[in-house]
XYZ file of N, CA and C in Angstrom:
252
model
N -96.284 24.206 -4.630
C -97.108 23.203 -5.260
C -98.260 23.874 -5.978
N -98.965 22.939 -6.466
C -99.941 23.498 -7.424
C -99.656 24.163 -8.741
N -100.722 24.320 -9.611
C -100.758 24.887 -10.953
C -100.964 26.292 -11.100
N -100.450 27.569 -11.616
C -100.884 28.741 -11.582
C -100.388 29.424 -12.689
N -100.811 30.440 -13.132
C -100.873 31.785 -13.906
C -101.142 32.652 -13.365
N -100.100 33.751 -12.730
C -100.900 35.098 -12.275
C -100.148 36.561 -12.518
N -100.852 37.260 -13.006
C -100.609 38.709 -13.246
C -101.012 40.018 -12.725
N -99.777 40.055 -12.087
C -99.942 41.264 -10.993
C -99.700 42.824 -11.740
N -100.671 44.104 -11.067
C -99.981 45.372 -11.228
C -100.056 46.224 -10.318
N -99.548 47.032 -10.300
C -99.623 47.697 -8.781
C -100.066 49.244 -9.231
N -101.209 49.889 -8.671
C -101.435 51.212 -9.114
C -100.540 52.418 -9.083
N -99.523 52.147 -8.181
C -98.411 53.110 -8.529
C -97.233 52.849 -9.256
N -97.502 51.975 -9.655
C -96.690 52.323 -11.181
C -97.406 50.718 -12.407
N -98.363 51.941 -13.287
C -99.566 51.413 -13.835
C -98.461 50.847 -15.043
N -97.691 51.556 -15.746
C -96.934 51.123 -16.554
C -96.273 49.464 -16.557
N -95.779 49.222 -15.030
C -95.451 47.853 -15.402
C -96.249 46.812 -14.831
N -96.499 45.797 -15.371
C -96.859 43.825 -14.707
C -95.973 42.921 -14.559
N -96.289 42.118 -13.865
C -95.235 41.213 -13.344
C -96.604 39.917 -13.419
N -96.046 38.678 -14.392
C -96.301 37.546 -14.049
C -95.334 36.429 -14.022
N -96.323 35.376 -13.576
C -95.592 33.816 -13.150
C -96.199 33.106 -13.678
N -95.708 31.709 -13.761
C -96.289 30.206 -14.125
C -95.390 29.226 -13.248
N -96.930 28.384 -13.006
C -95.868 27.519 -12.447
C -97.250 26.004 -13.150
N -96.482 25.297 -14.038
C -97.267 24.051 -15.058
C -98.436 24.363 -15.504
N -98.749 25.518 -16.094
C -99.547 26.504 -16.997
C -98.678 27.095 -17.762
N -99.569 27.351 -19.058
C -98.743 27.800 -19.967
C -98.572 29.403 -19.499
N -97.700 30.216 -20.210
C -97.074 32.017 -20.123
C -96.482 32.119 -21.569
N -97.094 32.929 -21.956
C -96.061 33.423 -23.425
C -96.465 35.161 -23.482
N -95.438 35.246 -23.790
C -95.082 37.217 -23.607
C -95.240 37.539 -25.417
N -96.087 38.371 -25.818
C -96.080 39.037 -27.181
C -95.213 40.558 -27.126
N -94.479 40.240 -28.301
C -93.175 41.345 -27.808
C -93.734 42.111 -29.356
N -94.450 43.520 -29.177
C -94.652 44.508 -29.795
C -93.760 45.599 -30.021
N -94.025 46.814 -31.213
C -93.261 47.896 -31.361
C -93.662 48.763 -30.303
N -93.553 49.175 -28.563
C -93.869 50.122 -27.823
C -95.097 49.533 -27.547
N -95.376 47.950 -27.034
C -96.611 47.319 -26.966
C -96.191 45.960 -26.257
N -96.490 45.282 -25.350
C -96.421 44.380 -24.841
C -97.787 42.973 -24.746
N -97.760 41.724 -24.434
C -99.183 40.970 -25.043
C -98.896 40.161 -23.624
N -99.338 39.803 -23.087
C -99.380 38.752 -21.782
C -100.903 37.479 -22.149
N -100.219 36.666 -22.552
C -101.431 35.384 -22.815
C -100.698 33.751 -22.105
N -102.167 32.892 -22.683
C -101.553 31.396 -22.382
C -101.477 30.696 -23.528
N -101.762 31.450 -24.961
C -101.192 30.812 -26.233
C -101.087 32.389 -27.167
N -100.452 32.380 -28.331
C -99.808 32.813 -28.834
C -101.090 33.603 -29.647
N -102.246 32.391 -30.236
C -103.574 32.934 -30.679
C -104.076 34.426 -30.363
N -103.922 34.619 -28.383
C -104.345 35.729 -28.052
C -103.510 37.168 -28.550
N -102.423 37.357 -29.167
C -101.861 38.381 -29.657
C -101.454 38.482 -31.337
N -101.816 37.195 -31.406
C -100.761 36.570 -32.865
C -101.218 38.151 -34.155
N -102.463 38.892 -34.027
C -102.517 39.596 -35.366
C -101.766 40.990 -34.638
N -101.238 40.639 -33.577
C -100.507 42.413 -33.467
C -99.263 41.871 -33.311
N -98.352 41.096 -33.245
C -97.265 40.649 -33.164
C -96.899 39.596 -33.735
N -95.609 39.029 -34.197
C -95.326 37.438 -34.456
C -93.982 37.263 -33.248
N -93.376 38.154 -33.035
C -92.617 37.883 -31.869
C -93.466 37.677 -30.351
N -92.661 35.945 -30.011
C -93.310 35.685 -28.515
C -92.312 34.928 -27.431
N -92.256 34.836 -26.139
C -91.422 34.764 -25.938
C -92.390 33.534 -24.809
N -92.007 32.428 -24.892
C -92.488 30.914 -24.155
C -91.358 31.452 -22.820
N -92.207 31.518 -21.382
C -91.681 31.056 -20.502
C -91.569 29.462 -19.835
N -90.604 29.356 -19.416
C -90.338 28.028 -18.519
C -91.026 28.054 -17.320
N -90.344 26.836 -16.429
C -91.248 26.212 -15.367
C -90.650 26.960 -14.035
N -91.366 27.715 -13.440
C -91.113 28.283 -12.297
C -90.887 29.913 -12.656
N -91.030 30.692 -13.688
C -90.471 31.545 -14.079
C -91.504 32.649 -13.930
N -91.010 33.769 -13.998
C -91.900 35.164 -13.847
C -90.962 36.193 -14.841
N -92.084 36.976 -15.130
C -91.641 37.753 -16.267
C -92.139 39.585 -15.443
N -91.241 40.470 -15.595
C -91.701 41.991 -15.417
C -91.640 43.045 -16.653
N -92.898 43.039 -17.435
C -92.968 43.393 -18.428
C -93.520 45.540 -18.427
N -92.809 46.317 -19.261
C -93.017 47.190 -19.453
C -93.449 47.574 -20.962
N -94.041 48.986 -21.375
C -94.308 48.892 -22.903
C -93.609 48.556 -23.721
N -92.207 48.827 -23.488
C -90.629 48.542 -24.140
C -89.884 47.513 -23.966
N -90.056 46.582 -22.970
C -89.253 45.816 -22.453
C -89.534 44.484 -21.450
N -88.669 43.910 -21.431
C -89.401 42.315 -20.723
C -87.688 41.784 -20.317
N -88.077 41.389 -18.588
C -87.017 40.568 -17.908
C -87.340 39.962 -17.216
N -86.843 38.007 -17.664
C -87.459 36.946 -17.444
C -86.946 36.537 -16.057
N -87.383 35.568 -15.242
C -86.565 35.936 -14.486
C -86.795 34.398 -13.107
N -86.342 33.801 -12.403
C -86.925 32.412 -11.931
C -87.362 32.768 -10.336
N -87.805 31.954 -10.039
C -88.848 32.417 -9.191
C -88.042 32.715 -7.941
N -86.779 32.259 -7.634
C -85.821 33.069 -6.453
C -85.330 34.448 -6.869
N -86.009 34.687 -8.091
C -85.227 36.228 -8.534
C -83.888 37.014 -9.126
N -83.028 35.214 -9.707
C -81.963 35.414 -10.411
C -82.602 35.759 -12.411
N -82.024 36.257 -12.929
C -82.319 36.633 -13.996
C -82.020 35.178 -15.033
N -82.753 35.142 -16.087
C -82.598 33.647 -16.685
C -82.396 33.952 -18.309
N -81.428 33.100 -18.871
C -82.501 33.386 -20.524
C -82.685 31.642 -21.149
N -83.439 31.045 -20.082
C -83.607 29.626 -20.252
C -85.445 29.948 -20.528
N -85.611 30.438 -21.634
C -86.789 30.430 -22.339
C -86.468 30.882 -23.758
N -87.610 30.023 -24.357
C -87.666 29.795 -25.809
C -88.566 31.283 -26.161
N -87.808 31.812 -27.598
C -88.315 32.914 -28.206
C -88.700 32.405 -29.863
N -89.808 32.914 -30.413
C -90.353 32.406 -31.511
C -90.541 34.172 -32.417
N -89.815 34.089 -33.762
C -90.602 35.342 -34.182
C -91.005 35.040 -35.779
């Protein structure tokens, strides 16, 4: 229950984050060797136009290169909208 946004990293391995939403917005900015983690598109829009809208219950594990979406029991999803 409840409303959330949260973005985790762990100091041993600084390279990747892992977030969630659950009825808050999540949108992923997908860069050249650059990644954007916001709650609208505004916050990355002049370094990227590719973004990737997560759904409801969903968590994302994002690296400089790469992003896998993923639902909150930990099956892999591609039930999110991509905009570029």
């Amino acid at each position: 229950e409840g409303h959330f946004t949260l973005v985790f990293a762990h100091a041993d391995d600084p390279g990747t984050i892992v977030a969630a939403r659950r009825s808050t917005p999540l949108v992923l900015g997908v860069g050249k060797g650059e990644m954007f983690v916001g709650s609208d598109v505004a916050a990355f829009i002049e370094h990227t136009r590719e973004a990737v809208e997560l759904g409801q219950d969903q968590a994302v594990v994002v690296t400089a290169d790469s992003y896998r979406v993923m639902n909150f029991d930990g099956s892999d999803t591609d039930e999110y909208r991509t905009f570029h």
